[in-house]
Structures are given as C-alpha cells and as structure tokens.
Amino acid sequence: MTLLSPVDGRVHEASATATAGRGHRGVGVDWHEARRIAWALGAAAPVRIETVDITSASGRVATDVARALAPLPGFDSAAMDGWALGPGDGPWRIGDAIPMGSAPDPVVLAAGTARPLTTGGPVPAGTHAVLRSEDGVADGGLLRATRVPSPGAHIRRAGEESAGGEVLVRSGDLLTPPRCALLAAGGHDAVRVRARPRVAALTLGDEVHGRGVPRPGSVRDVFGPSVPPIIVAFGAEAGPARAVPDDLDGTVAALEEAIGGLGGPRADIVVTTGGTAHGTGDHLQAALGLVGARIVIDGVAVRPGHPVMLAVLPDGRVVLGLPGNPLAGLLCLVALGGPLLAGALGRPLPALGTAVAADALPNPTRSTRLVACVRADSGDAAGPARVLALGRQDSAMLRGLASAEAVAVVPPGGVAADETVETLPLPW
Ligand SMILES: Nc1nc2c(c(=O)[nH]1)N[C@H]1C(S)=C(S)[C@@H](COP(=O)(O)OP(=O)(O)OC[C@H]3O[C@@H](n4cnc5c(N)ncnc54)[C@H](O)[C@@H]3O)O[C@H]1N2
Ligand code: MOO
C-alpha cells in the first residue's frame, strides 16, 4: 500500500511487515514503524474543511493560502510618542493634537509646524519626521528639539511589513497564536482550516460496567473516563465512549453506527477498546472485515500492547483497536493514537523525547518495552531528565501509569544505568 512519509511528506510504499499485518501471533510490526504508519494513515484519511473565526483558529491547520488584504501597516504612523514635524530645524509652531483612530490628515504639514501625537497615530501628509517626546521641549506654543531627528525618523511606513496581496500563511501551516495575530493584522476575520477529526470511542466487553464498584466477575470501565479526554488533548473531538456487547453482531452494529453516523455525526476515526485478541469473546477482527475495513496492523512489537490493531475503511477513515488490558490500551492510545491524530490534523509526527535512565531499565523481550517512570532528582536542574521505573505496571494495572511523569521507550536488550533512553510525549 502507499503511505505518506512523516519525514518528507512524500508517498512511499509501506513496509512488507506492515502490510503483512499478522503481527501479534509473531512479534509484530516494529513499534517506531507502527507510529509512522499510524501517522501516515491519519495524514492520508479524508479531510473535512471548515471556516472558523480567527479568534478560535489557534492550533488548527490552514487549508488555504491567506494573503494580506491590505498593506501592512495600512498608513504612515508614529513609532514614538511625540510630535509630527513639518520641514525645518525648529522651533516649530505647535498645532492641534492628532487623535488616535483619526484618519490620516491629507492637509500637508507646513514647514515650521508640529502636531502632537502618540505611538501609532497617523502622521499628516508631508511629515518630515517624528520627534520623540524626550527629545523636545514645548514652551509657549513653540517646540524646540534637543536632538533634531533625521528625515523619516520614527515613522512606520505603510506596507513596510507587507504589501497588499503578500502571502501571510500557506496551506498546511499550523495556526500558532502569532500566525492568528498576523492574519488578523492582515484583515482576516475567519480562516479555512482542517476540521478536528470526530472520534467515536467504543468500549467492548460484557464484563465491563460503567458505574460503581463492580461485582466479582465484572470490571469497572476504565476507558470511558480516560480515552475521550486523551483524544481531546491530542486536538480531536470525542463524545462519551459507547459500551458495546461482546458479540459479533453487536460489534458490527456499533461500528456501522459510528461509521455511518446513525444517531449522531459520522465519525472520522473510530477507537475501540478490548476484543483485539483472538479468544472466543474477541470479535473485533471479524467485525472489521464485515464492515469492509482492511487491517493494516495486527499486532505491534511492544509490551504492553502487542495485540493493538489499525484498520482502514474503503474511504480511508481509520479504526484503531486498543487492547483491553488497561495499561496496554492507554499506552497504545498515546503511542499510536497520538501520531494517527497528528496526521489527521495535518501536523507532523510527534517527536519522542529523551531522558537518562537513573537505574537499569531491563528488557529481555524482542519487543519495545514501555515503562512508566518518575523523574529522579539529578541534582542538576539544567541537565537532562533522569527517570526511574515505577512499580505496579503489569498490563492489567493502572497505578504505575497514574503516577508516571514520563514513559521510557526501552529497546530490546534494555538500557543500562546512565544511558540515554527515548521517552513518549504524554498528553496530560
Ligand atoms: N491466548 C492469548 N491470550 C491473550 C493474548 C495473546 O496473545 N494470546 N494477549 C493478551 C494481551 S497482551 C492482551 S492486552 C489482551 C488483549 O485482549 P483484548 O483486546 O481482546 O481485550 P479483552 O479480552 O476484551 O480484555 C482484556 C482484559 O482487559 C479488561 N478490560 C477490557 N475492557 C476494559 C475496560 N473498558 N475497562 C477495564 N478493563 C477492561 C478485560 O476485563 C480483560 O481483563 O489479551 C491477552 N490475552
Ligand atoms: O500486551 Mo498486553 O497488551 O500485555 O496487555
């Protein structure tokens, strides 16, 4: 299959391991490669475009070129508080003050006259220079300069930042607050952007209960309170997760409902939890086939989380199947959902961080191991973060991740004390 590269944005053939897919009975797709594939699937997914007010456009990605609608700045103005000076070396006769917000006076400022104004005020036609307030003395209606300004001093010229029609923002640019400010300065009220992907979250499992203390045999749903806020933290939209019964028909119906928009808006991306393994109660893979999805990743070489799945619908929309074990599901959402949503939002693949292992981080497996860590006190605030593994991070547990300040990405073979280790950016 063809995929966009997160590195150069060009189309590449996906690796054989990725398309072979049958990951988790073997060791699975390399974890770093899986992140790149997740990003590329998101980047290749269909894009919805919307127009948003410039005051709420920060963080979005522009889909059109935006040009200055007028020269920037729009008129010649004072760069300092003081006086607009007509020609001559002074003294100048002081005329009327120029109010802020008034239109530039077309009456030429005569030689030997000056008009008080403040920073940003429009200089009258024929202004020779602006004299700063600290460089002049006004006395009896006459102004004398203690330092005569050179011609054009302290005048901001119309169009000196941009001529009308110059490109201010390109299609694909992330609208940072300064870019939103620039667009506003250039006269824009609204901007066309990629819509935030709408994500439907489905929690699979008959044993999963949404409220209270579960009876023995049941578990309390941990994904309803955690998956939607992580999706939102990544910049997408997510409503409440929907509980789905553990049977094939129920799983197919829930997927169809999310994809087709029955009972709500159509999802751009579907995230499921549970049902990824190949036990008798695991129907995700079969259900994906029945809704026409093609499985791109079926297992990743990562612990925990190896049964994670990525599938693509015929129109390019993506389904991310998270494993049901709580730690595994959440780490897969952060590790693969983050890149997937970044791609769908038009952003680059999120970079991994680095830290120094304060103690050895063993990894006897052939997979990447994700380890919840705290920051160890290095005694050197300016130095790199040092990290120490937490306890209670079995795949079915949560206490380790709940205390984590970092997640170390430990390669097969492990990392020795004082060695550098990659870290996963956390969205909280
Ligand atoms: N024979 C094999 N069994 C399992 C394998 C395997 O390779 N071969 N992999 C194990 C691993 S690793 C994981 S992870 C899980 C993945 O299982 P599923 O994605 O199919 O998830 P479930 O079977 O539905 O549930 C697993 C576990 O997680 C609990 N769970 C599920 N959803 C929730 C929820 N919303 N809130 C709280 N807890 C949840 C569920 O009760 C199970 O305990 O498969 C292993 N088995
Ligand atoms: O890999 Mo499972 O996802 O260990 O819990």
CSV table of C-alpha atoms and ligand atoms in Angstrom, one decimal:
chain,number,residue,atom,x,y,z
A,1,MET,CA,0.0,0.0,0.0
A,2,THR,CA,1.1,3.6,-0.5
A,3,LEU,CA,1.6,5.9,2.5
A,4,LEU,CA,2.7,9.4,3.1
A,5,SER,CA,6.1,9.7,4.8
A,6,PRO,CA,6.1,11.7,8.1
A,7,VAL,CA,9.7,12.6,7.3
A,8,ASP,CA,9.4,14.1,3.8
A,9,GLY,CA,5.7,14.2,3.3
A,10,ARG,CA,6.1,12.1,0.1
A,11,VAL,CA,4.2,8.9,-0.8
A,12,HIS,CA,6.1,5.7,-0.1
A,13,GLU,CA,5.3,2.0,-0.2
A,14,ALA,CA,4.5,0.7,3.3
A,15,SER,CA,7.0,-1.9,4.5
A,16,ALA,CA,6.2,-5.6,4.0
A,17,THR,CA,5.9,-6.1,7.8
A,18,ALA,CA,3.2,-3.5,8.0
A,19,THR,CA,1.1,-4.8,5.1
A,20,ALA,CA,1.7,-8.5,6.2
A,21,GLY,CA,-0.1,-7.4,9.3
A,22,ARG,CA,-0.4,-10.7,11.1
A,23,GLY,CA,1.6,-9.3,13.9
A,24,HIS,CA,0.7,-10.4,17.3
A,25,ARG,CA,1.0,-14.1,16.9
A,26,GLY,CA,4.6,-13.3,16.0
A,27,VAL,CA,6.5,-10.4,17.4
A,28,GLY,CA,4.6,-7.8,15.3
A,29,VAL,CA,5.4,-4.6,13.5
A,30,ASP,CA,8.3,-2.6,14.9
A,31,TRP,CA,6.9,0.0,17.3
A,32,HIS,CA,8.6,3.0,15.8
A,33,GLU,CA,7.4,1.9,12.3
A,34,ALA,CA,3.9,1.4,13.7
A,35,ARG,CA,3.9,5.1,14.9
A,36,ARG,CA,5.0,6.2,11.4
A,37,ILE,CA,2.3,4.0,9.8
A,38,ALA,CA,-0.4,5.4,12.2
A,39,TRP,CA,0.7,9.0,11.3
A,40,ALA,CA,0.6,8.2,7.6
A,41,LEU,CA,-2.8,6.6,7.8
A,42,GLY,CA,-4.1,9.7,9.6
A,43,ALA,CA,-2.5,12.0,7.0
A,44,ALA,CA,-4.0,10.1,4.1
A,45,ALA,CA,-7.5,10.0,5.7
A,46,PRO,CA,-10.2,12.2,4.1
A,47,VAL,CA,-10.1,15.8,5.3
A,48,ARG,CA,-13.1,17.9,6.2
A,49,ILE,CA,-12.7,21.6,5.9
A,50,GLU,CA,-14.5,24.3,8.0
A,51,THR,CA,-14.3,28.0,8.4
A,52,VAL,CA,-13.5,29.3,11.9
A,53,ASP,CA,-13.4,32.7,13.4
A,54,ILE,CA,-9.8,33.9,13.7
A,55,THR,CA,-10.2,34.2,17.5
A,56,SER,CA,-10.6,30.5,17.8
A,57,ALA,CA,-8.3,29.3,15.0
A,58,SER,CA,-5.2,28.9,17.1
A,59,GLY,CA,-3.9,25.3,17.0
A,60,ARG,CA,-5.7,24.5,13.7
A,61,VAL,CA,-4.1,23.9,10.3
A,62,ALA,CA,-4.8,26.2,7.4
A,63,THR,CA,-6.1,24.6,4.2
A,64,ASP,CA,-5.8,27.7,2.0
A,65,VAL,CA,-3.2,30.4,1.3
A,66,ALA,CA,-4.1,33.6,3.1
A,67,ARG,CA,-2.8,36.9,1.7
A,68,ALA,CA,-2.7,40.4,3.3
A,69,LEU,CA,-6.0,42.0,2.4
A,70,ALA,CA,-4.3,45.5,2.5
A,71,PRO,CA,-0.8,46.9,3.0
A,72,LEU,CA,0.5,46.2,6.5
A,73,PRO,CA,0.7,48.7,8.2
A,74,GLY,CA,-2.1,50.4,6.4
A,75,PHE,CA,-0.9,54.0,6.8
A,76,ASP,CA,2.2,56.0,7.8
A,77,SER,CA,2.2,56.3,11.6
A,78,ALA,CA,4.3,57.4,14.5
A,79,ALA,CA,6.6,54.8,16.1
A,80,MET,CA,7.1,57.0,19.2
A,81,ASP,CA,5.0,59.4,21.4
A,82,GLY,CA,6.0,63.0,20.5
A,83,TRP,CA,5.3,65.4,17.6
A,84,ALA,CA,4.9,65.1,13.8
A,85,LEU,CA,7.3,67.7,12.4
A,86,GLY,CA,7.0,69.7,9.3
A,87,PRO,CA,10.2,70.6,7.4
A,88,GLY,CA,12.8,72.8,9.2
A,89,ASP,CA,15.2,72.7,12.1
A,90,GLY,CA,12.8,74.4,14.6
A,91,PRO,CA,11.5,75.9,16.5
A,92,TRP,CA,8.1,74.6,15.3
A,93,ARG,CA,4.7,76.2,16.0
A,94,ILE,CA,2.6,73.5,17.8
A,95,GLY,CA,-0.7,72.9,16.1
A,96,ASP,CA,-3.7,70.6,17.0
A,97,ALA,CA,-3.0,67.2,18.6
A,98,ILE,CA,-3.8,64.2,16.3
A,99,PRO,CA,-6.3,61.9,17.9
A,100,MET,CA,-5.7,58.1,17.9
A,101,GLY,CA,-8.1,56.5,15.5
A,102,SER,CA,-8.5,59.5,13.3
A,103,ALA,CA,-7.9,59.2,9.5
A,104,PRO,CA,-4.5,60.5,8.2
A,105,ASP,CA,-4.8,64.2,7.7
A,106,PRO,CA,-4.4,64.9,3.9
A,107,VAL,CA,-3.5,68.6,4.7
A,108,VAL,CA,0.2,68.8,4.3
A,109,LEU,CA,2.1,69.7,7.5
A,110,ALA,CA,3.6,73.1,6.7
A,111,ALA,CA,7.3,73.9,7.3
A,112,GLY,CA,7.9,75.1,10.8
A,113,THR,CA,4.8,73.5,12.3
A,114,ALA,CA,4.4,70.4,14.6
A,115,ARG,CA,1.5,68.4,15.8
A,116,PRO,CA,1.4,66.3,19.0
A,117,LEU,CA,0.6,62.6,18.5
A,118,THR,CA,1.1,59.3,20.2
A,119,THR,CA,2.6,56.0,19.1
A,120,GLY,CA,0.6,54.5,16.2
A,121,GLY,CA,-1.1,57.9,15.5
A,122,PRO,CA,-1.4,58.7,11.8
A,123,VAL,CA,1.2,61.2,10.6
A,124,PRO,CA,-0.2,64.0,8.4
A,125,ALA,CA,0.8,64.3,4.8
A,126,GLY,CA,4.2,65.9,4.4
A,127,THR,CA,5.5,64.9,7.8
A,128,HIS,CA,9.3,65.2,7.8
A,129,ALA,CA,10.0,63.1,10.9
A,130,VAL,CA,8.6,62.3,14.3
A,131,LEU,CA,10.3,63.9,17.3
A,132,ARG,CA,10.3,61.8,20.4
A,133,SER,CA,8.7,63.4,23.5
A,134,GLU,CA,12.1,63.1,25.4
A,135,ASP,CA,13.9,65.0,22.6
A,136,GLY,CA,11.7,68.1,22.5
A,137,VAL,CA,10.7,71.0,24.8
A,138,ALA,CA,7.4,72.7,24.3
A,139,ASP,CA,7.2,76.2,25.7
A,140,GLY,CA,4.6,79.0,24.9
A,141,GLY,CA,3.2,77.2,21.8
A,142,LEU,CA,6.7,76.6,20.4
A,143,LEU,CA,8.6,73.3,20.2
A,144,ARG,CA,12.4,73.1,20.3
A,145,ALA,CA,14.4,69.9,19.6
A,146,THR,CA,17.2,68.9,21.9
A,147,ARG,CA,18.1,66.4,19.2
A,148,VAL,CA,16.9,67.1,15.6
A,149,PRO,CA,15.6,63.8,14.1
A,150,SER,CA,16.9,62.7,10.7
A,151,PRO,CA,14.4,62.7,7.8
A,152,GLY,CA,11.8,59.9,8.2
A,153,ALA,CA,12.9,59.1,11.8
A,154,HIS,CA,10.3,57.3,13.9
A,155,ILE,CA,7.8,57.0,11.1
A,156,ARG,CA,6.4,53.5,10.4
A,157,ARG,CA,5.8,53.4,6.6
A,158,ALA,CA,2.6,51.9,5.2
A,159,GLY,CA,3.3,48.5,3.7
A,160,GLU,CA,6.7,48.2,5.3
A,161,GLU,CA,5.8,44.8,6.8
A,162,SER,CA,3.8,43.5,3.8
A,163,ALA,CA,2.3,44.8,0.6
A,164,GLY,CA,-1.4,44.0,0.0
A,165,GLY,CA,-1.6,40.5,-1.5
A,166,GLU,CA,1.6,39.1,0.0
A,167,VAL,CA,1.2,35.6,1.4
A,168,LEU,CA,0.9,35.6,5.2
A,169,VAL,CA,0.0,31.9,5.8
A,170,ARG,CA,0.4,28.9,3.5
A,171,SER,CA,-1.9,25.9,3.1
A,172,GLY,CA,-0.8,23.3,5.7
A,173,ASP,CA,0.7,25.9,8.1
A,174,LEU,CA,-0.1,25.3,11.8
A,175,LEU,CA,-2.0,28.4,13.0
A,176,THR,CA,0.1,29.4,16.0
A,177,PRO,CA,-1.1,32.4,18.1
A,178,PRO,CA,1.4,34.7,16.3
A,179,ARG,CA,0.1,33.5,12.9
A,180,CYS,CA,-3.5,34.1,14.0
A,181,ALA,CA,-2.4,37.6,15.1
A,182,LEU,CA,-0.7,38.2,11.7
A,183,LEU,CA,-3.9,37.1,9.8
A,184,ALA,CA,-5.9,39.5,12.0
A,185,ALA,CA,-3.4,42.3,11.2
A,186,GLY,CA,-3.8,41.4,7.6
A,187,GLY,CA,-7.5,42.0,7.8
A,188,HIS,CA,-8.9,38.4,8.1
A,189,ASP,CA,-11.9,37.7,10.3
A,190,ALA,CA,-12.1,33.9,9.5
A,191,VAL,CA,-9.9,31.3,8.1
A,192,ARG,CA,-10.5,27.9,6.4
A,193,VAL,CA,-8.9,25.0,8.4
A,194,ARG,CA,-8.9,21.3,8.7
A,195,ALA,CA,-11.9,20.2,10.9
A,196,ARG,CA,-10.9,18.5,14.1
A,197,PRO,CA,-11.4,14.8,13.5
A,198,ARG,CA,-14.5,13.5,15.2
A,199,VAL,CA,-13.6,10.3,17.0
A,200,ALA,CA,-16.1,7.7,18.2
A,201,ALA,CA,-14.9,5.7,21.1
A,202,LEU,CA,-16.4,2.2,21.6
A,203,THR,CA,-15.7,0.0,24.7
A,204,LEU,CA,-16.1,-3.7,24.0
A,205,GLY,CA,-16.7,-6.2,26.7
A,206,ASP,CA,-19.7,-7.9,28.5
A,207,GLU,CA,-17.8,-7.8,31.8
A,208,VAL,CA,-17.3,-4.0,31.6
A,209,HIS,CA,-19.6,-1.9,33.8
A,210,GLY,CA,-19.9,1.9,33.7
A,211,ARG,CA,-20.6,2.9,37.3
A,212,GLY,CA,-20.0,1.9,40.9
A,213,VAL,CA,-18.0,-1.0,42.4
A,214,PRO,CA,-18.2,-4.0,40.0
A,215,ARG,CA,-19.4,-7.3,41.4
A,216,PRO,CA,-16.9,-10.2,41.2
A,217,GLY,CA,-16.6,-11.3,37.5
A,218,SER,CA,-17.1,-7.7,36.3
A,219,VAL,CA,-14.7,-4.8,35.9
A,220,ARG,CA,-15.3,-1.1,36.2
A,221,ASP,CA,-14.8,0.6,32.8
A,222,VAL,CA,-11.5,2.5,32.9
A,223,PHE,CA,-11.6,3.7,29.3
A,224,GLY,CA,-14.8,5.8,29.4
A,225,PRO,CA,-13.1,8.3,31.7
A,226,SER,CA,-9.7,8.2,30.1
A,227,VAL,CA,-9.9,7.6,26.3
A,228,PRO,CA,-12.1,10.6,25.3
A,229,PRO,CA,-10.0,13.2,27.2
A,230,ILE,CA,-6.8,11.8,25.7
A,231,ILE,CA,-8.3,12.2,22.2
A,232,VAL,CA,-9.4,15.7,23.0
A,233,ALA,CA,-5.9,16.5,24.5
A,234,PHE,CA,-4.5,15.4,21.1
A,235,GLY,CA,-6.6,18.1,19.4
A,236,ALA,CA,-9.5,15.9,18.1
A,237,GLU,CA,-13.2,15.8,19.2
A,238,ALA,CA,-14.7,12.9,21.1
A,239,GLY,CA,-18.0,12.4,22.8
A,240,PRO,CA,-18.6,9.9,25.6
A,241,ALA,CA,-17.4,6.3,24.9
A,242,ARG,CA,-20.2,3.9,24.0
A,243,ALA,CA,-20.4,0.4,25.6
A,244,VAL,CA,-20.7,-2.4,23.1
A,245,PRO,CA,-21.7,-6.0,23.9
A,246,ASP,CA,-19.2,-8.8,23.3
A,247,ASP,CA,-20.8,-10.4,20.2
A,248,LEU,CA,-20.1,-10.2,16.6
A,249,ASP,CA,-23.5,-8.6,15.6
A,250,GLY,CA,-23.3,-6.1,18.4
A,251,THR,CA,-19.7,-5.1,17.4
A,252,VAL,CA,-20.6,-4.8,13.7
A,253,ALA,CA,-23.7,-2.7,14.6
A,254,ALA,CA,-21.7,-0.4,16.8
A,255,LEU,CA,-19.0,0.1,14.1
A,256,GLU,CA,-21.6,0.7,11.4
A,257,GLU,CA,-23.4,3.2,13.6
A,258,ALA,CA,-20.2,5.1,14.3
A,259,ILE,CA,-19.0,5.0,10.7
A,260,GLY,CA,-22.4,5.8,9.2
A,261,GLY,CA,-23.3,8.5,11.6
A,262,LEU,CA,-26.6,6.8,12.7
A,263,GLY,CA,-27.8,8.6,15.9
A,264,GLY,CA,-25.1,11.2,15.6
A,265,PRO,CA,-22.4,12.7,13.4
A,266,ARG,CA,-20.3,10.4,11.2
A,267,ALA,CA,-17.0,9.5,12.9
A,268,ASP,CA,-13.8,10.4,11.1
A,269,ILE,CA,-11.9,7.9,13.2
A,270,VAL,CA,-13.1,5.1,15.4
A,271,VAL,CA,-11.2,4.0,18.5
A,272,THR,CA,-12.2,0.7,20.2
A,273,THR,CA,-11.1,-0.9,23.4
A,274,GLY,CA,-10.9,-4.7,24.0
A,275,GLY,CA,-11.6,-7.6,21.7
A,276,THR,CA,-8.3,-7.4,19.9
A,277,ALA,CA,-7.0,-10.8,21.0
A,278,HIS,CA,-8.1,-14.0,19.3
A,279,GLY,CA,-10.1,-15.5,22.2
A,280,THR,CA,-13.7,-16.7,21.7
A,281,GLY,CA,-15.1,-13.4,23.0
A,282,ASP,CA,-12.9,-11.3,20.7
A,283,HIS,CA,-14.8,-10.2,17.6
A,284,LEU,CA,-13.1,-7.0,16.5
A,285,GLN,CA,-11.1,-8.5,13.7
A,286,ALA,CA,-14.1,-10.3,12.2
A,287,ALA,CA,-16.3,-7.3,12.7
A,288,LEU,CA,-13.8,-5.0,10.9
A,289,GLY,CA,-13.9,-7.4,8.0
A,290,LEU,CA,-17.7,-7.3,7.9
A,291,VAL,CA,-17.8,-3.5,7.7
A,292,GLY,CA,-15.3,-3.6,4.8
A,293,ALA,CA,-12.2,-2.5,6.8
A,294,ARG,CA,-8.7,-3.7,5.7
A,295,ILE,CA,-6.4,-4.5,8.6
A,296,VAL,CA,-3.1,-2.7,8.2
A,297,ILE,CA,-1.6,-3.6,11.5
A,298,ASP,CA,-2.5,-6.6,13.5
A,299,GLY,CA,0.0,-6.6,16.4
A,300,VAL,CA,3.0,-4.4,17.2
A,301,ALA,CA,6.3,-5.5,18.8
A,302,VAL,CA,5.6,-3.7,22.0
A,303,ARG,CA,5.0,-4.6,25.7
A,304,PRO,CA,2.4,-4.0,26.9
A,305,GLY,CA,0.0,-3.6,24.0
A,306,HIS,CA,1.1,-6.1,21.4
A,307,PRO,CA,-2.4,-7.0,20.1
A,308,VAL,CA,-3.2,-3.4,19.0
A,309,MET,CA,-4.8,-3.1,15.6
A,310,LEU,CA,-5.0,-0.4,12.9
A,311,ALA,CA,-7.5,-0.8,10.1
A,312,VAL,CA,-8.7,1.4,7.2
A,313,LEU,CA,-12.2,1.7,5.8
A,314,PRO,CA,-12.6,1.8,2.0
A,315,ASP,CA,-12.9,5.6,2.1
A,316,GLY,CA,-9.6,5.9,4.1
A,317,ARG,CA,-11.1,6.5,7.5
A,318,VAL,CA,-9.2,4.7,10.2
A,319,VAL,CA,-10.1,2.4,13.1
A,320,LEU,CA,-7.7,2.0,16.0
A,321,GLY,CA,-8.3,-1.1,18.0
A,322,LEU,CA,-6.8,-0.8,21.5
A,323,PRO,CA,-6.1,-3.9,23.7
A,324,GLY,CA,-8.5,-4.3,26.6
A,325,ASN,CA,-5.9,-4.5,29.4
A,326,PRO,CA,-6.0,-1.0,31.0
A,327,LEU,CA,-2.3,-0.1,30.8
A,328,ALA,CA,-1.9,-1.7,27.4
A,329,GLY,CA,-4.9,0.2,26.0
A,330,LEU,CA,-3.9,3.6,27.3
A,331,LEU,CA,-0.2,3.3,26.2
A,332,CYS,CA,-1.3,2.2,22.7
A,333,LEU,CA,-3.6,5.2,22.5
A,334,VAL,CA,-0.8,7.6,23.5
A,335,ALA,CA,1.8,5.9,21.3
A,336,LEU,CA,-0.2,5.2,18.2
A,337,GLY,CA,-3.3,7.3,18.6
A,338,GLY,CA,-1.1,10.4,19.1
A,339,PRO,CA,0.6,10.0,15.7
A,340,LEU,CA,-2.7,9.0,14.0
A,341,LEU,CA,-4.5,12.1,15.2
A,342,ALA,CA,-1.5,14.3,14.4
A,343,GLY,CA,-1.6,13.0,10.9
A,344,ALA,CA,-5.3,13.6,10.6
A,345,LEU,CA,-4.9,17.1,12.0
A,346,GLY,CA,-2.2,17.9,9.4
A,347,ARG,CA,0.5,18.1,12.0
A,348,PRO,CA,3.9,16.3,11.9
A,349,LEU,CA,4.7,13.0,13.6
A,350,PRO,CA,5.1,13.9,17.3
A,351,ALA,CA,8.8,13.6,18.2
A,352,LEU,CA,9.9,11.3,21.0
A,353,GLY,CA,11.9,12.9,23.9
A,354,THR,CA,15.0,11.7,25.6
A,355,ALA,CA,16.0,11.1,29.3
A,356,VAL,CA,18.7,9.4,31.1
A,357,ALA,CA,18.0,6.1,32.9
A,358,ALA,CA,18.8,6.7,36.6
A,359,ASP,CA,18.8,2.9,37.0
A,360,ALA,CA,18.9,0.0,34.6
A,361,LEU,CA,15.7,-0.5,32.5
A,362,PRO,CA,15.8,-4.2,31.6
A,363,ASN,CA,14.0,-5.6,28.5
A,364,PRO,CA,14.6,-9.3,27.9
A,365,THR,CA,11.9,-9.4,25.1
A,366,ARG,CA,12.3,-8.9,21.3
A,367,SER,CA,9.8,-6.0,21.6
A,368,THR,CA,10.0,-2.4,22.6
A,369,ARG,CA,9.0,-2.1,26.3
A,370,LEU,CA,7.2,1.0,27.5
A,371,VAL,CA,8.0,1.7,31.1
A,372,ALA,CA,6.1,4.2,33.3
A,373,CYS,CA,8.7,6.3,35.2
A,374,VAL,CA,9.1,9.1,37.7
A,375,ARG,CA,11.8,11.8,37.4
A,376,ALA,CA,14.7,11.1,39.7
A,377,ASP,CA,16.4,14.1,41.4
A,378,SER,CA,19.6,14.6,39.3
A,379,GLY,CA,20.8,17.5,41.5
A,380,ASP,CA,21.3,19.3,38.1
A,381,ALA,CA,18.2,21.3,37.2
A,382,ALA,CA,19.8,22.2,33.8
A,383,GLY,CA,20.8,18.7,32.9
A,384,PRO,CA,18.7,16.0,31.1
A,385,ALA,CA,15.8,14.5,33.0
A,386,ARG,CA,16.7,11.3,34.8
A,387,VAL,CA,14.0,8.7,35.0
A,388,LEU,CA,13.3,5.7,37.4
A,389,ALA,CA,10.8,2.9,36.7
A,390,LEU,CA,7.7,2.8,38.8
A,391,GLY,CA,6.1,-0.3,40.3
A,392,ARG,CA,2.7,-1.7,39.6
A,393,GLN,CA,2.8,-1.6,35.8
A,394,ASP,CA,1.5,-5.0,34.9
A,395,SER,CA,-0.5,-4.7,31.7
A,396,ALA,CA,-3.8,-5.0,33.6
A,397,MET,CA,-2.8,-2.4,36.2
A,398,LEU,CA,-3.0,1.4,36.3
A,399,ARG,CA,-1.2,2.7,39.3
A,400,GLY,CA,2.2,2.9,37.7
A,401,LEU,CA,0.9,5.0,34.8
A,402,ALA,CA,-1.2,7.1,37.1
A,403,SER,CA,2.0,8.2,38.9
A,404,ALA,CA,4.1,8.5,35.7
A,405,GLU,CA,5.9,11.7,34.9
A,406,ALA,CA,7.5,10.0,31.8
A,407,VAL,CA,7.2,6.8,29.8
A,408,ALA,CA,10.5,5.3,28.8
A,409,VAL,CA,10.7,3.6,25.4
A,410,VAL,CA,13.1,0.7,26.2
A,411,PRO,CA,14.6,-1.2,23.2
A,412,PRO,CA,15.1,-5.0,23.2
A,413,GLY,CA,18.1,-5.7,25.3
A,414,GLY,CA,17.3,-2.9,27.8
A,415,VAL,CA,19.1,0.2,28.8
A,416,ALA,CA,21.9,0.4,31.4
A,417,ALA,CA,22.0,3.0,34.2
A,418,ASP,CA,23.2,6.4,32.9
A,419,GLU,CA,22.4,5.5,29.3
A,420,THR,CA,20.0,7.7,27.3
A,421,VAL,CA,16.5,6.4,26.6
A,422,GLU,CA,13.7,7.7,24.4
A,423,THR,CA,10.6,8.9,26.1
A,424,LEU,CA,7.0,9.0,24.9
A,425,PRO,CA,5.4,12.5,25.0
A,426,LEU,CA,2.4,12.3,27.3
A,427,PRO,CA,-0.7,14.4,26.5
A,428,TRP,CA,-1.5,15.2,30.1
B,1,LIG,N1,-4.2,-16.6,24.1
B,1,LIG,C1,-3.8,-15.3,24.2
B,1,LIG,N2,-4.5,-14.5,25.1
B,1,LIG,C2,-4.2,-13.3,25.2
B,1,LIG,C3,-3.1,-12.7,24.4
B,1,LIG,C4,-2.5,-13.5,23.5
B,1,LIG,O1,-1.6,-13.1,22.7
B,1,LIG,N3,-2.9,-14.8,23.4
B,1,LIG,N4,-2.8,-11.4,24.6
B,1,LIG,C5,-3.1,-10.8,25.9
B,1,LIG,C6,-2.8,-9.4,25.9
B,1,LIG,S1,-1.2,-8.9,25.9
B,1,LIG,C7,-3.9,-8.6,26.0
B,1,LIG,S2,-3.5,-6.9,26.1
B,1,LIG,C8,-5.2,-8.9,25.9
B,1,LIG,C9,-5.9,-8.2,24.8
B,1,LIG,O2,-7.2,-8.5,24.9
B,1,LIG,P1,-8.4,-7.9,24.2
B,1,LIG,O3,-8.0,-6.6,23.5
B,1,LIG,O4,-9.1,-8.9,23.4
B,1,LIG,O5,-9.2,-7.4,25.4
B,1,LIG,P2,-10.3,-8.2,26.3
B,1,LIG,O6,-10.0,-9.6,26.1
B,1,LIG,O7,-11.6,-7.7,25.9
B,1,LIG,O8,-9.9,-7.7,27.7
B,1,LIG,C10,-8.6,-8.0,28.3
B,1,LIG,C11,-8.7,-7.6,29.7
B,1,LIG,O9,-8.9,-6.2,29.8
B,1,LIG,C12,-10.1,-5.9,30.6
B,1,LIG,N5,-10.9,-4.8,30.0
B,1,LIG,C13,-11.4,-4.8,28.8
B,1,LIG,N6,-12.0,-3.6,28.6
B,1,LIG,C14,-12.0,-2.9,29.8
B,1,LIG,C15,-12.5,-1.7,30.2
B,1,LIG,N7,-13.2,-0.9,29.4
B,1,LIG,N8,-12.2,-1.3,31.5
B,1,LIG,C16,-11.5,-2.1,32.3
B,1,LIG,N9,-11.0,-3.3,31.9
B,1,LIG,C17,-11.2,-3.7,30.7
B,1,LIG,C18,-10.9,-7.2,30.5
B,1,LIG,O10,-11.8,-7.4,31.5
B,1,LIG,C19,-9.8,-8.2,30.5
B,1,LIG,O11,-9.3,-8.5,31.8
B,1,LIG,O12,-5.4,-10.3,25.7
B,1,LIG,C20,-4.5,-11.1,26.4
B,1,LIG,N10,-4.8,-12.5,26.1
B,2,MOO,O1,0.4,-6.6,25.5
B,2,MOO,MO1,-0.9,-6.9,26.5
B,2,MOO,O2,-1.3,-5.6,25.7
B,2,MOO,O3,0.4,-7.0,27.6
B,2,MOO,O4,-1.5,-6.4,27.9
